[in-house]
mmCIF file of C-alpha atoms in Angstrom:
data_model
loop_
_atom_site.group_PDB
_atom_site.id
_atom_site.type_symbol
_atom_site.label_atom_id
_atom_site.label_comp_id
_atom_site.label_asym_id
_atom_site.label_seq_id
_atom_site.Cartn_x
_atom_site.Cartn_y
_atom_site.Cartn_z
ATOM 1 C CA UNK A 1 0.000 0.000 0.000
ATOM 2 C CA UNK A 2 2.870 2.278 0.704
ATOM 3 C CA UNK A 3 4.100 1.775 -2.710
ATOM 4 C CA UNK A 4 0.821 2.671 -4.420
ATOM 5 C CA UNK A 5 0.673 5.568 -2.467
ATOM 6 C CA UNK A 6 4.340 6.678 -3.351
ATOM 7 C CA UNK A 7 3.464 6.190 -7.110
ATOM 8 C CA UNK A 8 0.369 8.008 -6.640
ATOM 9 C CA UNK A 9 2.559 10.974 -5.511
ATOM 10 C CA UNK A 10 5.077 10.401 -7.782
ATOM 11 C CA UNK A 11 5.955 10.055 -11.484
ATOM 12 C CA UNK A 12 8.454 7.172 -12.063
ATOM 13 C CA UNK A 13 11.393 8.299 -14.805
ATOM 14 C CA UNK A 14 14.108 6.548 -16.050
ATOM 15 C CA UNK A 15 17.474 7.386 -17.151
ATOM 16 C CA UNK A 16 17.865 8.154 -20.988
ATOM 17 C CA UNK A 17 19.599 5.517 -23.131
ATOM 18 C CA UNK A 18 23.299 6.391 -24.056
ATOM 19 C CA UNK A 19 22.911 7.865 -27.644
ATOM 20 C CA UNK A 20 26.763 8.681 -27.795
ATOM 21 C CA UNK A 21 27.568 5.522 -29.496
ATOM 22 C CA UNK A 22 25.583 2.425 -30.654
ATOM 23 C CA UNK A 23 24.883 -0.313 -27.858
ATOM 24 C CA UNK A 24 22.464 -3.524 -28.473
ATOM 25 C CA UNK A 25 22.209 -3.120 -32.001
ATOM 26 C CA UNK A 26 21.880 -7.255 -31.805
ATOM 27 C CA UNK A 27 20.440 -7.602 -28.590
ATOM 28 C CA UNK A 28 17.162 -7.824 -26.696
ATOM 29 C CA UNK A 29 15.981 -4.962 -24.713
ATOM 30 C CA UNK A 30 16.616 -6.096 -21.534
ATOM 31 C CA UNK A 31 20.251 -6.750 -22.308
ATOM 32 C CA UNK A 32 20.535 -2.596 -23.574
ATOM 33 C CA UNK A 33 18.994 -1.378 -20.610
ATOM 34 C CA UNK A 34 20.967 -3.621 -18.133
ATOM 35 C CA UNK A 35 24.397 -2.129 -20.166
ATOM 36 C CA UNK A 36 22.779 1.410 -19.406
ATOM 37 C CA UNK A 37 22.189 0.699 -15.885
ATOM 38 C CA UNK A 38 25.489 -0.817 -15.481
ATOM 39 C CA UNK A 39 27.207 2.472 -17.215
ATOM 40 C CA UNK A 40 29.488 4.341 -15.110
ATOM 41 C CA UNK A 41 29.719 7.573 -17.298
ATOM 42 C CA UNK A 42 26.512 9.062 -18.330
ATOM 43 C CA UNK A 43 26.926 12.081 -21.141
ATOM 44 C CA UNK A 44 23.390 11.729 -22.957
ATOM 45 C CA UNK A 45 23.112 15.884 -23.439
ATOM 46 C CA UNK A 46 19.581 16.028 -22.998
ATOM 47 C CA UNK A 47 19.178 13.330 -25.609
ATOM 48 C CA UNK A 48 17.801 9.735 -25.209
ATOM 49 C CA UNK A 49 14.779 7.587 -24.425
ATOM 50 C CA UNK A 50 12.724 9.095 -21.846
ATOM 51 C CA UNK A 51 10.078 6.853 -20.021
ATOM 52 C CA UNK A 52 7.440 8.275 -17.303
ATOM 53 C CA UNK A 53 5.037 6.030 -15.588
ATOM 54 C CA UNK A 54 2.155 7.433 -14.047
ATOM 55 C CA UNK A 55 -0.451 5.023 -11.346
ATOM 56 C CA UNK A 56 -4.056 5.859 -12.385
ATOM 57 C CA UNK A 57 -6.749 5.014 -9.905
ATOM 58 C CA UNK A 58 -10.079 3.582 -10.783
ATOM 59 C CA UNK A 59 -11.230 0.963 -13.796
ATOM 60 C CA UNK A 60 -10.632 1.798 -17.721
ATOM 61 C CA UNK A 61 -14.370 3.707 -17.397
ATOM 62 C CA UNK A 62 -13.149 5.805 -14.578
ATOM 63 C CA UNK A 63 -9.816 6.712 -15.864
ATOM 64 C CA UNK A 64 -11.416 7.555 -19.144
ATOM 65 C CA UNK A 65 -13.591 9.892 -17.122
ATOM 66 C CA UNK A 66 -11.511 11.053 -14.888
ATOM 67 C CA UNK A 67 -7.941 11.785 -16.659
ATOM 68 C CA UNK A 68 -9.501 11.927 -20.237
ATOM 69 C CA UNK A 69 -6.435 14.370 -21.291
ATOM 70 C CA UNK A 70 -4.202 11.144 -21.116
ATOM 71 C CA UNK A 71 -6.401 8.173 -21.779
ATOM 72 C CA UNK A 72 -8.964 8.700 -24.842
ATOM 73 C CA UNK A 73 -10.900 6.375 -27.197
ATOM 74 C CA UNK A 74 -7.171 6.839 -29.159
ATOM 75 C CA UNK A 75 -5.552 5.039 -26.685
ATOM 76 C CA UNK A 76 -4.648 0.818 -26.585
ATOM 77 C CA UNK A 77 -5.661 -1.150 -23.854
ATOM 78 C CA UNK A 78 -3.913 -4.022 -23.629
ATOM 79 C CA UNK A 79 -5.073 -7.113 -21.098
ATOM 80 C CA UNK A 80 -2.646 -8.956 -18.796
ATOM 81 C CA UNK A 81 -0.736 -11.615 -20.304
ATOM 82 C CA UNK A 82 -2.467 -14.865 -18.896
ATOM 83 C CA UNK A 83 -5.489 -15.371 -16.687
ATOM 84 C CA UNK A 84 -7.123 -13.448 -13.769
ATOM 85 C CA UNK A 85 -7.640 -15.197 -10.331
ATOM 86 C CA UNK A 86 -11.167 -14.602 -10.946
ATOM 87 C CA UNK A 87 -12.492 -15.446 -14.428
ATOM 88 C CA UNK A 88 -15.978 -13.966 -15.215
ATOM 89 C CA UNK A 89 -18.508 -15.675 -17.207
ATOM 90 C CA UNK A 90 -18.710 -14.546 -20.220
ATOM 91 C CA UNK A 91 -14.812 -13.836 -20.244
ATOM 92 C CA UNK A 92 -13.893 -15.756 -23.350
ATOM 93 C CA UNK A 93 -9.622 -16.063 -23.339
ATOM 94 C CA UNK A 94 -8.551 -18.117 -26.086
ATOM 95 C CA UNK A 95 -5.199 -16.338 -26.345
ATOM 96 C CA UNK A 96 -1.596 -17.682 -26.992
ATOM 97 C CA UNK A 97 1.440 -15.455 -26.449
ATOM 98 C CA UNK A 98 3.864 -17.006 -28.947
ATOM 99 C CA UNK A 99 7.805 -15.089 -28.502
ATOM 100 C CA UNK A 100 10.571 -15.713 -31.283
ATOM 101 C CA UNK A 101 13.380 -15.788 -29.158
ATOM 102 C CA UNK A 102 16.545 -16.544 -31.083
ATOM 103 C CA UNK A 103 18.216 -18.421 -33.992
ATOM 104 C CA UNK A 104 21.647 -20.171 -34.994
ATOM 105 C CA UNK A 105 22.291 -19.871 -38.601
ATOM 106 C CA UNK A 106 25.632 -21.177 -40.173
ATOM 107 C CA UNK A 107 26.881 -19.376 -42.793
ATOM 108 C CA UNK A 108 27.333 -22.344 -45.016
ATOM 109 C CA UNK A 109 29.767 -22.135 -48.119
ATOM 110 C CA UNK A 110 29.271 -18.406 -48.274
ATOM 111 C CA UNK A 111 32.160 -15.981 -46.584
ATOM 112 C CA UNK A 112 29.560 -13.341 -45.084
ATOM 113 C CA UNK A 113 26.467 -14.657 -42.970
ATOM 114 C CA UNK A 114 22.996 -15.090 -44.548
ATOM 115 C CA UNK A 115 20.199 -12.022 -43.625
ATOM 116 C CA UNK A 116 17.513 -13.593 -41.877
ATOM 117 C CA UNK A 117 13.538 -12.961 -41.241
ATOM 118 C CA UNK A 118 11.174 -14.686 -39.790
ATOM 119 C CA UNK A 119 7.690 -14.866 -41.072
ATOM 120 C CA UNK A 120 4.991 -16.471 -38.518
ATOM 121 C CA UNK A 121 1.448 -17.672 -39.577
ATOM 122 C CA UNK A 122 -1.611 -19.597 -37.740
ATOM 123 C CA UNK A 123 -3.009 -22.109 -40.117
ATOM 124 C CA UNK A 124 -5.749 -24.857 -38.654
ATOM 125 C CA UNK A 125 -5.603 -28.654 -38.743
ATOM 126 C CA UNK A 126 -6.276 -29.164 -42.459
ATOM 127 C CA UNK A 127 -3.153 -26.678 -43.444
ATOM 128 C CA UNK A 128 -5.839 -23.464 -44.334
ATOM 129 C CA UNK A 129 -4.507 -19.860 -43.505
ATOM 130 C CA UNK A 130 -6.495 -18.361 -40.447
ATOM 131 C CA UNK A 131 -6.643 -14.631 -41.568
ATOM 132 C CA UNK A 132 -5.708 -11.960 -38.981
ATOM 133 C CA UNK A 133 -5.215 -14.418 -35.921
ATOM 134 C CA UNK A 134 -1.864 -13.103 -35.101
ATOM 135 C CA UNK A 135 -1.887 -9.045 -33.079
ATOM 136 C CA UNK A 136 1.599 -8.057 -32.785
ATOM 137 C CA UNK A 137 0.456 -5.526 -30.296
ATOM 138 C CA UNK A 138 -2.252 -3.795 -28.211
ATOM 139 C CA UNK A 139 -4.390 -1.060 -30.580
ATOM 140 C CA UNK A 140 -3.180 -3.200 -33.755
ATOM 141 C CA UNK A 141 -5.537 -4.913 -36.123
ATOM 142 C CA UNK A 142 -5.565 -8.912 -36.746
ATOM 143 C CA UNK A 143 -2.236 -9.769 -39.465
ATOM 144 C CA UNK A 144 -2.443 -12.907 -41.396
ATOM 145 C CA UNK A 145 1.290 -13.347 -41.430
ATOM 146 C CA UNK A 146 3.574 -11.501 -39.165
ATOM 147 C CA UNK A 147 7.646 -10.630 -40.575
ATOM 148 C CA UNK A 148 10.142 -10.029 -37.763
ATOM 149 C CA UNK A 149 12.679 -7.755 -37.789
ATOM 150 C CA UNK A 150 15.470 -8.556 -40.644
ATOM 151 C CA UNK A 151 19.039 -9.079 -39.263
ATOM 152 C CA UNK A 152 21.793 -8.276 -41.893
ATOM 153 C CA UNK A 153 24.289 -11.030 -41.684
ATOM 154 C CA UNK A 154 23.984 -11.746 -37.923
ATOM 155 C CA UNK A 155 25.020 -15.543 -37.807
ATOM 156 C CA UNK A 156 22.931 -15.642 -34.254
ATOM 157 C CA UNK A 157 20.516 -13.002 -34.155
ATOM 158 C CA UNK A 158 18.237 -12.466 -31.077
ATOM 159 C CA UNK A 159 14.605 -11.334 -31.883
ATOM 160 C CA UNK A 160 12.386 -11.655 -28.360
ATOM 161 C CA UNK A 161 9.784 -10.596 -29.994
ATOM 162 C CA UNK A 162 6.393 -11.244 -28.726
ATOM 163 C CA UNK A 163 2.724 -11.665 -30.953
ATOM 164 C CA UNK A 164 -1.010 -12.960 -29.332
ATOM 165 C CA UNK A 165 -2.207 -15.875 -31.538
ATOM 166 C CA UNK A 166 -6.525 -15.278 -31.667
ATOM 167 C CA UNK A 167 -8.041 -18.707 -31.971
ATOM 168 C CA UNK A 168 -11.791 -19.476 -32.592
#
């Protein structure tokens, strides 16, 4: 309770990335802001990725009403990855959270290594396409096939990216 109530009171902020020079350009998030974190000597000049976090009270409704110059009919509401401790009838949760974590590629017989994207689809038990069954994030419309992000010749490139898989 203390905690909500310090939140409440307080915006949360955290430190700009280092934009001086290049770091993660192969790695998961996590790994970038760990390096940050870990960073000893922070010159960002004003410049970087600036994140505030603000606690609002109430259900979506009430927020709407209440703070409607930050939360409007604009604005994607995402649900919480898994299941409630209560689940309400009518609360229909047919949801898979599928992540593409990582690959190994060799090279083969060429000198350089290969580019490399992903493409996912959701197809049913007689091999048909299921159209827009994949969301690759909250506001987004249904995708038939989702395309990762394209790694020039990374021989072990790390995606952790994450989609919600729809099904009937």
């Amino acid at each position: 309770i203390a905690m909500e109530t310090y939140i409440r009171q307080r915006q949360l902020i955290m430190s700009p990335l280092l934009t001086s020079h290049v770091i993660g350009e192969n790695e998961p998030l996590t790994s970038v802001f760990n390096k940050v974190i870990a960073a000893k000597e922070v010159n960002h000049k004003g410049q970087g990725l600036w994140v505030s976090l603000k606690l609002l009270p109430g259900d979506l409704a009430q927020v709407q009403k209440d703070f409607s110059h930050l939360v409007d009919r604009s604005t994607a509401v995402a649900r919480k990855m898994g299941f409630p401790e209560i689940i309400l009838p009518g609360d229909v949760r047919n949801d898979i959270y599928v992540t593409l974590i990582q690959g190994d590629f060799d090279k083969g017989k060429k000198k350089t290594p290969k580019n490399v994207e992903v493409t996912m689809s959701v197809h049913d038990e007689d091999g048909n396409l299921q159209e827009k069954a994949i969301h690759p994030g909250a506001g987004y419309d249904g995708v038939s096939e989702y395309k990762s992000v394209v790694y020039y010749q990374v021989k072990q490139p790390c995606w952790y990216e994450t989609v919600k898989v729809r099904s009937p």
